[in-house]
Coordinates of C-alpha atoms and ligand atoms in Angstrom, one line a residue:
Chain A
M1 CA 24.3 -143.9 62.4
S2 CA 24.4 -141.2 59.6
H3 CA 20.7 -141.8 59.0
T4 CA 19.4 -140.9 62.3
T5 CA 21.8 -138.0 62.4
V6 CA 20.6 -136.6 59.2
T7 CA 16.9 -136.9 60.3
G8 CA 17.7 -135.2 63.6
G9 CA 19.8 -132.5 61.9
A10 CA 17.1 -131.6 59.5
A11 CA 14.3 -131.8 61.9
P12 CA 14.9 -128.7 64.1
G13 CA 14.6 -126.5 61.2
G14 CA 11.5 -128.4 59.9
T15 CA 9.6 -128.4 63.1
T16 CA 10.4 -125.0 64.0
R17 CA 9.3 -123.5 60.8
A18 CA 5.9 -125.1 61.3
A19 CA 5.9 -123.9 64.8
T20 CA 6.5 -120.2 63.8
R21 CA 4.0 -120.4 61.1
A22 CA 1.4 -121.5 63.6
R23 CA 2.0 -118.2 65.5
R24 CA 1.2 -116.0 62.6
P25 CA -2.4 -114.8 61.8
A26 CA -3.0 -117.4 59.1
R27 CA -2.3 -120.1 61.6
A28 CA -5.7 -121.7 61.4
L29 CA -5.2 -122.9 57.8
P30 CA -2.9 -125.9 58.0
W31 CA -4.7 -127.1 61.0
A32 CA -8.1 -126.7 59.3
R33 CA -6.9 -128.6 56.4
G34 CA -5.4 -131.4 58.4
A35 CA -8.7 -131.7 60.3
A36 CA -10.7 -131.6 57.1
G37 CA -8.5 -134.5 55.8
V38 CA -9.2 -136.6 58.8
V39 CA -13.0 -136.0 58.6
V40 CA -13.2 -136.7 54.9
F41 CA -11.3 -139.9 55.4
L42 CA -13.6 -140.9 58.5
L43 CA -16.7 -140.3 56.3
L44 CA -15.4 -142.2 53.4
A45 CA -14.7 -145.2 55.7
E46 CA -18.2 -144.9 57.1
A47 CA -19.7 -144.7 53.7
A48 CA -17.7 -147.7 52.4
G49 CA -19.0 -149.7 55.4
R50 CA -22.6 -148.6 55.0
L51 CA -22.6 -149.3 51.2
G52 CA -21.1 -152.6 51.7
V53 CA -17.8 -151.9 49.8
I54 CA -16.0 -152.9 52.9
S55 CA -17.5 -155.8 55.0
R56 CA -18.4 -154.7 58.4
S57 CA -16.8 -157.6 60.0
A58 CA -13.6 -156.7 58.4
L59 CA -13.8 -153.0 59.3
P60 CA -16.4 -151.8 61.8
L61 CA -18.2 -148.6 61.0
T62 CA -16.5 -145.4 61.9
S63 CA -19.6 -144.3 63.9
A64 CA -19.5 -147.4 65.9
V65 CA -15.9 -147.1 66.7
L66 CA -16.2 -143.5 67.7
A67 CA -19.3 -144.3 69.9
R68 CA -17.3 -147.1 71.6
A69 CA -14.4 -144.7 72.2
V70 CA -16.6 -142.3 73.9
L71 CA -17.9 -145.2 76.1
L72 CA -14.2 -146.2 76.8
A73 CA -13.5 -142.8 78.2
G74 CA -15.9 -143.4 80.9
N75 CA -14.6 -146.9 81.6
G76 CA -12.4 -147.0 84.8
R77 CA -10.5 -149.9 83.9
F78 CA -9.6 -148.5 80.6
L79 CA -8.5 -145.3 82.1
A80 CA -6.3 -147.1 84.5
D81 CA -4.7 -148.8 81.5
L82 CA -4.3 -145.3 79.8
G83 CA -2.8 -143.9 83.0
A84 CA -0.4 -146.8 83.2
T85 CA 0.9 -146.2 79.7
V86 CA 1.4 -142.6 80.5
E87 CA 3.3 -143.5 83.6
A88 CA 5.6 -146.0 81.7
W89 CA 6.1 -143.4 79.1
A90 CA 7.1 -140.7 81.7
A91 CA 9.4 -143.2 83.6
G92 CA 11.1 -144.4 80.3
M93 CA 11.4 -140.8 78.9
A94 CA 12.9 -139.4 82.2
I95 CA 15.6 -142.2 82.1
T96 CA 16.1 -141.8 78.5
V97 CA 16.8 -138.1 78.6
A98 CA 18.8 -138.2 82.0
A99 CA 21.0 -140.9 80.3
G100 CA 21.0 -140.1 76.7
V101 CA 21.9 -136.3 76.9
P102 CA 24.9 -136.6 79.2
L103 CA 26.1 -139.8 77.1
G104 CA 25.6 -137.8 74.0
L105 CA 27.5 -134.8 75.4
L106 CA 30.4 -137.1 76.4
L107 CA 30.6 -138.9 73.0
G108 CA 30.1 -135.5 71.2
A109 CA 32.9 -133.8 73.2
L110 CA 35.4 -136.7 73.1
P111 CA 35.6 -138.0 69.6
G112 CA 38.2 -140.6 70.9
V113 CA 35.5 -142.2 73.0
R114 CA 33.0 -142.1 70.3
V115 CA 35.4 -144.0 68.0
A116 CA 36.1 -146.6 70.7
T117 CA 32.5 -147.3 71.4
R118 CA 31.4 -147.2 67.7
A119 CA 31.5 -150.9 67.3
I120 CA 29.5 -151.8 70.3
V121 CA 26.9 -149.0 69.7
E122 CA 26.4 -150.2 66.0
F123 CA 26.0 -153.7 67.3
L124 CA 23.4 -152.8 69.9
R125 CA 21.4 -150.2 68.1
P126 CA 19.8 -152.3 65.3
I127 CA 18.5 -155.0 68.0
P128 CA 14.7 -154.0 68.1
S129 CA 13.4 -153.6 71.7
V130 CA 10.6 -155.9 70.8
A131 CA 13.1 -158.6 70.2
L132 CA 14.2 -158.2 73.8
I133 CA 10.9 -158.3 75.5
L134 CA 11.2 -162.0 76.6
L135 CA 14.8 -161.5 77.7
V136 CA 14.2 -158.5 79.7
S137 CA 11.1 -160.0 81.4
L138 CA 13.1 -163.1 82.4
L139 CA 15.8 -160.8 83.8
L140 CA 13.7 -158.2 85.5
G141 CA 10.3 -159.8 85.8
P142 CA 7.1 -158.1 84.6
G143 CA 6.2 -154.6 85.7
L144 CA 7.1 -150.9 85.3
R145 CA 10.8 -151.7 85.5
M146 CA 10.6 -154.0 82.5
S147 CA 8.5 -151.6 80.5
A148 CA 10.8 -148.7 81.3
T149 CA 13.9 -150.7 80.4
L150 CA 12.5 -151.6 77.0
I151 CA 11.5 -148.0 76.3
V152 CA 14.9 -146.7 77.3
Y153 CA 16.6 -149.2 75.0
G154 CA 14.5 -148.2 72.1
A155 CA 14.1 -144.6 72.6
I156 CA 17.6 -143.6 73.8
W157 CA 19.1 -143.7 70.2
P158 CA 17.4 -140.6 68.8
V159 CA 18.3 -138.6 71.8
L160 CA 21.9 -139.9 71.9
Y161 CA 22.5 -139.3 68.1
N162 CA 20.8 -136.0 68.1
T163 CA 22.9 -134.8 71.1
I164 CA 26.0 -135.8 69.2
A165 CA 24.8 -134.1 66.1
G166 CA 24.1 -131.0 68.0
I167 CA 27.6 -131.0 69.6
D168 CA 29.2 -131.5 66.3
D169 CA 27.2 -128.4 65.0
V170 CA 28.4 -126.1 67.7
D171 CA 30.2 -123.2 66.2
P172 CA 33.9 -123.4 66.9
V173 CA 34.2 -119.6 67.0
A174 CA 31.5 -119.6 69.7
K175 CA 33.5 -122.2 71.7
E176 CA 36.8 -120.5 71.2
T177 CA 35.5 -117.0 72.2
H178 CA 34.2 -118.7 75.4
R179 CA 37.4 -120.4 76.2
A180 CA 39.4 -117.2 75.6
F181 CA 37.5 -115.5 78.4
G182 CA 39.3 -118.1 80.7
F183 CA 36.5 -120.6 81.2
S184 CA 37.4 -124.4 81.5
R185 CA 36.4 -126.8 78.9
L186 CA 33.7 -128.3 81.2
D187 CA 32.3 -124.7 81.5
T188 CA 32.3 -124.3 77.7
I189 CA 30.4 -127.7 77.3
R190 CA 27.8 -126.6 80.0
M191 CA 27.5 -122.9 78.9
V192 CA 28.0 -123.0 75.1
S193 CA 27.7 -126.4 73.7
L194 CA 24.7 -127.6 75.7
P195 CA 22.5 -124.6 74.9
S196 CA 23.7 -124.5 71.2
A197 CA 22.7 -128.1 70.8
A198 CA 19.3 -127.7 72.7
P199 CA 17.3 -127.5 69.5
F200 CA 18.8 -130.7 68.2
I201 CA 18.3 -132.4 71.6
A202 CA 14.5 -131.3 71.7
T203 CA 13.9 -132.9 68.4
G204 CA 15.7 -136.1 69.6
I205 CA 13.4 -136.2 72.5
R206 CA 10.2 -135.8 70.4
L207 CA 11.4 -138.7 68.1
A208 CA 12.1 -140.7 71.4
S209 CA 8.7 -140.0 72.8
A210 CA 6.9 -141.5 69.7
V211 CA 9.2 -144.6 70.0
A212 CA 8.4 -144.8 73.7
I213 CA 4.7 -145.0 73.3
I214 CA 4.9 -147.5 70.6
L215 CA 7.2 -149.7 72.7
D216 CA 5.1 -149.5 75.8
I217 CA 2.1 -150.7 73.8
A218 CA 3.9 -153.3 72.0
T219 CA 5.3 -154.7 75.2
G220 CA 2.0 -154.8 76.8
Y221 CA 0.6 -156.5 73.9
V222 CA 3.1 -159.2 73.8
T223 CA 3.2 -159.8 77.5
G224 CA -0.6 -159.3 78.2
P225 CA -1.8 -158.2 81.5
I226 CA 1.0 -160.1 83.3
N227 CA 3.0 -157.0 82.9
G228 CA 0.5 -154.8 84.7
P229 CA -2.0 -152.5 83.2
G230 CA -1.5 -150.5 79.9
I231 CA -3.2 -149.9 76.7
G232 CA -1.2 -152.7 75.0
A233 CA -2.4 -155.2 77.7
Y234 CA -6.0 -154.0 77.3
I235 CA -5.9 -154.5 73.4
A236 CA -4.2 -158.0 74.0
Q237 CA -7.0 -158.9 76.4
Q238 CA -9.8 -157.9 74.1
S239 CA -8.4 -159.6 71.1
S240 CA -7.8 -162.9 73.0
G241 CA -11.4 -163.0 74.2
T242 CA -14.2 -162.0 72.0
S243 CA -12.1 -160.5 69.5
D244 CA -14.3 -157.4 69.2
L245 CA -12.8 -155.4 66.5
T246 CA -14.8 -152.3 67.5
V247 CA -13.4 -152.1 70.9
I248 CA -9.8 -152.8 69.7
L249 CA -10.1 -150.0 67.1
A250 CA -11.6 -147.7 69.8
A251 CA -8.6 -148.4 72.1
T252 CA -6.3 -147.8 69.2
F253 CA -8.1 -144.5 68.6
W254 CA -7.3 -143.5 72.1
A255 CA -3.7 -144.6 71.8
G256 CA -3.3 -142.4 68.8
I257 CA -4.8 -139.4 70.6
L258 CA -2.5 -140.1 73.5
G259 CA 0.5 -140.0 71.1
L260 CA -0.8 -136.8 69.6
A261 CA -1.3 -135.1 73.1
L262 CA 2.1 -136.1 74.3
D263 CA 3.7 -134.8 71.2
L264 CA 1.7 -131.4 71.6
L265 CA 2.8 -131.4 75.3
L266 CA 6.5 -131.7 74.2
T267 CA 6.2 -129.3 71.3
G268 CA 4.7 -126.7 73.6
A269 CA 7.5 -127.2 76.2
Q270 CA 10.0 -127.0 73.4
R271 CA 8.7 -123.7 72.0
R272 CA 8.5 -122.1 75.4
L273 CA 12.0 -123.1 76.5
L274 CA 13.7 -122.5 73.0
R275 CA 11.8 -119.3 72.2
W276 CA 15.0 -117.8 71.0
H277 CA 15.5 -120.4 68.4
H278 CA 12.0 -120.2 67.0
T279 CA 11.8 -116.4 66.9
R280 CA 15.0 -116.4 65.2
L281 CA 14.1 -118.9 62.5
G282 CA 10.8 -117.0 62.1
E283 CA 12.6 -113.7 61.4
T284 CA 15.4 -115.0 59.1
G285 CA 13.8 -117.8 57.2
Chain B
M1 CA 53.6 -105.9 78.7
L2 CA 53.8 -108.5 76.1
E3 CA 56.9 -110.2 74.7
V4 CA 56.7 -112.6 71.8
T5 CA 60.0 -114.4 71.1
N6 CA 60.7 -116.6 68.0
L7 CA 57.2 -117.7 67.8
T8 CA 56.5 -120.5 65.3
R9 CA 53.5 -122.5 64.7
A10 CA 53.1 -125.3 62.2
F11 CA 49.9 -127.4 61.4
G12 CA 50.1 -130.9 60.5
H13 CA 53.1 -133.3 60.5
G14 CA 55.8 -134.6 58.3
A15 CA 55.6 -133.9 54.6
A16 CA 52.2 -132.4 55.1
A17 CA 53.3 -129.9 57.6
H18 CA 52.5 -126.3 57.0
T19 CA 54.1 -123.4 58.8
A20 CA 51.7 -120.6 59.5
I21 CA 54.0 -118.3 61.3
E22 CA 57.7 -118.5 61.6
A23 CA 60.1 -116.9 64.2
V24 CA 57.8 -114.0 64.9
S25 CA 59.3 -111.7 67.6
L26 CA 57.6 -108.5 68.8
S27 CA 57.1 -106.6 72.0
V28 CA 54.2 -104.4 72.9
A29 CA 54.5 -101.8 75.8
H30 CA 51.8 -101.2 78.4
G31 CA 49.1 -99.0 76.9
E32 CA 50.1 -99.3 73.3
L33 CA 47.9 -100.0 70.3
V34 CA 49.7 -102.0 67.9
S35 CA 48.2 -102.9 64.5
I36 CA 49.4 -106.2 62.9
V37 CA 48.8 -106.1 59.1
G38 CA 49.4 -108.7 56.5
P39 CA 47.8 -110.4 53.4
S40 CA 45.1 -112.9 54.0
G41 CA 46.4 -116.3 55.1
C42 CA 49.8 -114.9 56.4
G43 CA 49.0 -116.3 59.8
K44 CA 47.6 -113.2 61.7
S45 CA 44.8 -115.3 63.3
T46 CA 47.3 -118.0 64.3
L47 CA 49.7 -115.4 65.9
L48 CA 46.7 -114.0 67.9
R49 CA 45.5 -117.4 69.0
C50 CA 49.0 -118.3 70.2
I51 CA 49.3 -115.1 72.1
A52 CA 45.7 -115.7 73.7
G53 CA 46.9 -119.2 74.8
L54 CA 44.2 -120.9 72.7
I55 CA 46.8 -123.0 70.7
A56 CA 50.2 -123.9 71.7
P57 CA 53.0 -122.7 69.4
T58 CA 55.4 -125.3 68.0
G59 CA 58.4 -123.0 68.9
G60 CA 59.3 -119.8 70.7
R61 CA 57.4 -118.3 73.6
V62 CA 54.9 -115.7 74.6
V63 CA 55.4 -113.9 77.9
L64 CA 52.7 -111.6 79.2
R65 CA 53.4 -109.4 82.1
G66 CA 56.4 -111.4 83.0
V67 CA 54.5 -114.7 83.0
P68 CA 54.9 -117.3 80.2
V69 CA 51.6 -118.0 78.4
H70 CA 50.7 -121.6 78.4
D71 CA 46.9 -121.5 78.8
V72 CA 44.5 -118.6 78.4
P73 CA 45.9 -115.9 80.7
D74 CA 43.9 -113.8 83.1
G75 CA 43.1 -110.3 82.1
L76 CA 42.7 -111.1 78.4
A77 CA 39.8 -110.5 76.2
V78 CA 39.4 -111.3 72.6
V79 CA 37.2 -110.2 69.7
L80 CA 37.4 -112.8 67.1
Q81 CA 37.1 -112.4 63.3
D82 CA 33.6 -113.4 63.0
Y83 CA 31.6 -111.5 65.5
G84 CA 28.2 -113.0 64.2
R85 CA 29.3 -116.4 65.4
S86 CA 30.9 -115.4 68.6
L87 CA 27.7 -114.0 70.1
Y88 CA 25.3 -116.5 71.6
P89 CA 22.0 -116.5 70.0
W90 CA 20.2 -118.0 73.0
L91 CA 21.2 -115.1 75.3
T92 CA 20.0 -111.6 75.2
V93 CA 22.5 -108.8 74.3
R94 CA 22.8 -108.1 78.0
D95 CA 23.4 -111.8 79.0
N96 CA 26.0 -112.0 76.2
V97 CA 27.9 -109.1 77.6
A98 CA 27.5 -110.4 81.3
L99 CA 28.6 -113.9 80.4
P100 CA 32.4 -113.5 80.9
L101 CA 31.7 -111.8 84.2
R102 CA 30.4 -115.0 85.5
R103 CA 34.1 -116.0 86.3
T104 CA 34.8 -112.8 88.1
L105 CA 31.7 -111.1 89.5
R106 CA 29.4 -112.7 92.0
G107 CA 25.7 -112.0 91.8
R108 CA 23.4 -111.8 88.8
A109 CA 22.4 -108.1 89.5
A110 CA 25.9 -106.9 89.8
R111 CA 26.7 -108.6 86.4
R112 CA 23.6 -107.0 84.8
T113 CA 24.6 -103.6 86.0
A114 CA 28.2 -104.1 84.7
A115 CA 26.9 -105.3 81.4
D116 CA 24.6 -102.4 81.0
A117 CA 27.5 -100.0 81.7
S118 CA 29.6 -101.8 79.2
L119 CA 26.8 -101.4 76.6
A120 CA 26.5 -97.7 77.4
A121 CA 30.2 -97.3 76.7
V122 CA 29.8 -98.5 73.2
A123 CA 26.5 -96.4 72.7
L124 CA 24.2 -99.4 72.9
A125 CA 22.3 -98.6 76.0
G126 CA 18.7 -99.7 75.6
V127 CA 19.3 -102.8 73.4
G128 CA 20.2 -105.1 76.3
D129 CA 16.8 -106.9 76.1
K130 CA 17.1 -107.7 72.5
Y131 CA 18.9 -110.8 71.0
P132 CA 22.1 -110.3 69.1
W133 CA 20.4 -111.6 65.8
Q134 CA 17.9 -108.8 66.0
L135 CA 20.7 -106.2 65.6
S136 CA 22.6 -105.0 62.5
G137 CA 26.2 -106.2 61.7
G138 CA 27.8 -102.9 63.1
M139 CA 25.7 -103.2 66.4
Q140 CA 26.6 -106.8 66.8
Q141 CA 30.3 -105.9 66.6
R142 CA 29.8 -103.3 69.1
V143 CA 28.2 -105.9 71.5
A144 CA 31.3 -108.1 71.0
I145 CA 33.5 -105.2 71.9
A146 CA 31.2 -104.4 75.0
R147 CA 31.5 -107.9 76.1
A148 CA 35.3 -107.9 75.7
L149 CA 35.4 -104.6 77.7
A150 CA 33.0 -105.7 80.4
C151 CA 35.7 -107.7 82.4
D152 CA 38.1 -104.7 82.2
P153 CA 40.9 -106.6 80.5
A154 CA 44.5 -105.5 80.5
L155 CA 45.1 -106.8 77.1
L156 CA 42.6 -106.8 74.2
L157 CA 43.2 -108.8 71.2
M158 CA 41.0 -108.1 68.1
D159 CA 41.2 -110.1 65.0
E160 CA 40.0 -108.3 61.9
P161 CA 37.1 -106.8 64.0
F162 CA 35.6 -104.8 61.3
G163 CA 35.9 -107.0 58.4
S164 CA 32.3 -107.3 57.4
V165 CA 30.7 -104.0 58.1
D166 CA 30.1 -101.1 55.7
A167 CA 32.6 -98.3 55.4
Q168 CA 30.8 -95.7 57.6
T169 CA 30.3 -98.3 60.4
R170 CA 33.8 -99.3 60.1
E171 CA 35.1 -95.8 60.7
D172 CA 32.8 -95.3 63.7
L173 CA 34.1 -98.6 65.2
E174 CA 37.6 -97.4 64.6
D175 CA 37.0 -94.3 66.5
L176 CA 35.2 -96.3 69.1
V177 CA 38.5 -98.3 69.7
L178 CA 40.5 -95.2 69.8
R179 CA 38.2 -93.8 72.4
V180 CA 38.3 -96.9 74.6
R181 CA 42.1 -96.9 74.5
R182 CA 42.1 -93.2 75.5
E183 CA 39.7 -93.7 78.3
R184 CA 40.9 -97.0 79.8
D185 CA 44.2 -98.5 81.1
I186 CA 44.4 -101.1 78.3
T187 CA 46.8 -102.5 75.8
I188 CA 45.4 -103.4 72.4
L189 CA 46.6 -105.6 69.7
L190 CA 44.6 -105.2 66.5
V191 CA 44.9 -107.5 63.5
T192 CA 43.6 -106.3 60.2
H193 CA 44.2 -106.7 56.5
D194 CA 43.2 -103.1 55.9
I195 CA 46.2 -100.8 55.5
D196 CA 44.6 -97.5 56.1
E197 CA 43.0 -98.9 59.3
S198 CA 46.3 -100.2 60.6
V199 CA 47.8 -96.8 60.3
Y200 CA 44.9 -94.8 61.4
V201 CA 44.3 -96.6 64.7
G202 CA 47.9 -97.8 65.5
D203 CA 50.7 -96.3 67.5
R204 CA 52.8 -98.9 65.6
V205 CA 52.3 -101.0 62.6
I206 CA 53.8 -104.4 62.4
V207 CA 53.8 -105.8 58.9
L208 CA 53.8 -109.5 58.3
T209 CA 55.1 -111.3 55.2
P210 CA 52.9 -113.6 53.1
G211 CA 52.7 -117.1 54.6
P212 CA 54.6 -118.4 56.6
G213 CA 54.3 -115.1 58.3
R214 CA 57.4 -113.3 59.7
V215 CA 57.9 -109.8 60.7
R216 CA 58.6 -107.8 57.8
A217 CA 58.7 -104.3 59.3
D218 CA 57.8 -102.7 62.6
L219 CA 57.0 -99.1 61.9
P220 CA 56.1 -96.3 64.5
V221 CA 53.1 -94.2 63.6
R222 CA 54.2 -90.5 64.1
L223 CA 50.7 -88.9 64.0
P224 CA 49.0 -86.6 66.4
E225 CA 47.3 -88.3 69.3
S226 CA 43.9 -87.1 68.5
R227 CA 42.8 -88.7 65.2
D228 CA 40.1 -87.7 62.8
Q229 CA 38.8 -89.8 59.9
I230 CA 39.1 -86.9 57.4
I231 CA 41.9 -84.6 58.7
T232 CA 44.2 -87.4 59.8
K233 CA 44.0 -89.2 56.5
E234 CA 44.9 -86.2 54.6
L235 CA 48.1 -85.5 56.6
P236 CA 51.3 -86.0 54.5
D237 CA 52.7 -88.3 57.3
F238 CA 49.8 -90.6 57.0
V239 CA 49.8 -90.7 53.3
R240 CA 53.5 -91.5 53.4
L241 CA 53.2 -94.3 56.0
R242 CA 50.1 -95.9 54.3
T243 CA 52.1 -96.0 51.1
E244 CA 55.1 -97.6 52.7
V245 CA 53.0 -100.1 54.5
S246 CA 51.1 -100.8 51.3
R247 CA 54.4 -101.4 49.5
L248 CA 55.6 -103.8 52.1
V249 CA 52.4 -105.7 52.1
R250 CA 52.5 -106.1 48.4
S251 CA 56.1 -106.9 48.0
R252 CA 57.1 -110.6 47.4
D253 CA 60.3 -109.9 49.4
T254 CA 60.2 -111.5 52.8
R255 CA 63.4 -110.1 54.3
A256 CA 62.8 -108.0 57.4
V257 CA 63.4 -104.3 57.0
S258 CA 64.2 -102.0 60.0
Ligands
ADP1 N1 43.6 -125.2 62.5 C1 44.4 -125.1 61.4 N2 44.8 -126.3 60.8 C2 45.5 -126.3 59.7 N3 45.9 -125.2 59.1 C3 45.7 -124.1 59.6 C4 44.9 -124.0 60.8 N4 44.6 -122.6 61.1 C5 45.3 -121.9 60.1 N5 45.8 -122.7 59.2 C6 46.6 -122.3 58.1 O1 47.6 -121.5 58.5 C7 47.8 -120.3 57.6 C8 47.5 -119.0 58.2 O2 46.2 -119.0 58.6 P1 45.6 -117.7 59.5 O3 46.4 -117.6 60.8 O4 44.1 -117.9 59.6 O5 45.9 -116.5 58.5 P2 45.1 -115.1 58.4 O6 44.4 -114.9 59.8 O7 46.4 -114.1 58.3 O8 44.3 -115.0 57.3 C9 46.8 -120.6 56.5 O9 47.5 -121.2 55.3 C10 45.8 -121.5 57.1 O10 45.3 -122.5 56.1
MG2 MG1 42.4 -114.5 60.1

């Protein structure tokens, strides 16, 4: 428990400092450095393949993988798989947030309930979603419902723990002042605790998003196409047939790009919604 | 207006119990400005929180306008000790001031107008669109005061409101409180550990003993109604009273004097 909480607690500061830095004039630098690192790595991999340091059957050439990735982008079936993964991610994340945030508020505001549920939570949390794939597929049958369930099971923890950490972090003076104006405790949770905890919650959601993509792909990979389309199912199919490493790596490449794109989407939304938080850190820290 | 009778508040249970205030009795008349002064840790904040209905006393009672206080009463506003932490960083200054009005005033536009008026009253017109953390400490404190005044409270409780601002700002804020009280129909209870301040702003000074806090003395301030930071503080009556309060605050003796 404390582990997740610490990560969550530290992360809002970390991400936001990077975010504010990106808005200053020198913003291009970290990006350029990151991109240069990727390019150098890919060039090295390409050179290693061409020089025979790494056998081409073990690792296809970078150029071949990238060429295949470009082809995949025009492949209707693959795009349907990509779309299905995004859909499962969106459904899973919607439920994760809709359930995780209120639950976190409840547990955060009522320490009694938190203590009472600790044992069951500590039992459930370490069970990896992947271990539940078979059970859930037997219970729910294949399809989006199953993917979403597994995503929620794996992704809800960072949202839950970060919400609780955010509630714990609310300034008691802020709450007391609010109550002194005659507001009810519920009003105080809604008007003070929730906005105050928002940066923590946002970090939890971004952590959850990464987990959600991994889980959707893993589920698809384990069940194969029976569970409907998805990047995982696509990779499973490719590896069971010809075992064409190039196409598997090309699909993996798109999976990575997808993860990056969804994270950028969430970061952008977070920066827009929590502008006060980012500007404030930019000015004081 | 306000009757406090035998108010006691202890924290903890059994052997670990710690009495913060003990058998405090005081009364405040309508329109009065009463200073409560005492050394750090003597239970000033605890007393104020009991009066505000934020915490329940372990003994005695608080009656506000004839009604016993059990929960936060209507017509009350507080300015707590740590203004920097009581303003909400996610709201603009205007929205901070408008926030308590959500209970009493319908319509966002009406609340904004009221908030702007309240900001103007503390000479902060024009900063409504800024965020609290973009303002200096003294300005933040004025925002906290504007917010407390926005809902036009009958009773204003202030807990060491000028604790962490520089001397010049502090004097300005003291004069601001005096002006507010002249212009409005308001009763103010101001907690401070600054002896000069307690005498300068007060109609009465209540001195608490070191913890557990009891009423050591309840002294009337016989100074001209209009006060000035330099002239008033040179008056023999001011000097005499501040010396007496100072002696009472410092003494180890906890018996009540009258
Ligand atoms: N919530 C609390 N729990 C336990 N002890 C407290 C609490 N609040 C205040 N006290 C204790 O009560 C005493 C008076 O505190 P306080 O009212 O804050 O004094 P002051 O405002 O005069 O500095 C102190 O000894 C303090 O430690
Ligand atoms: Mg105090």
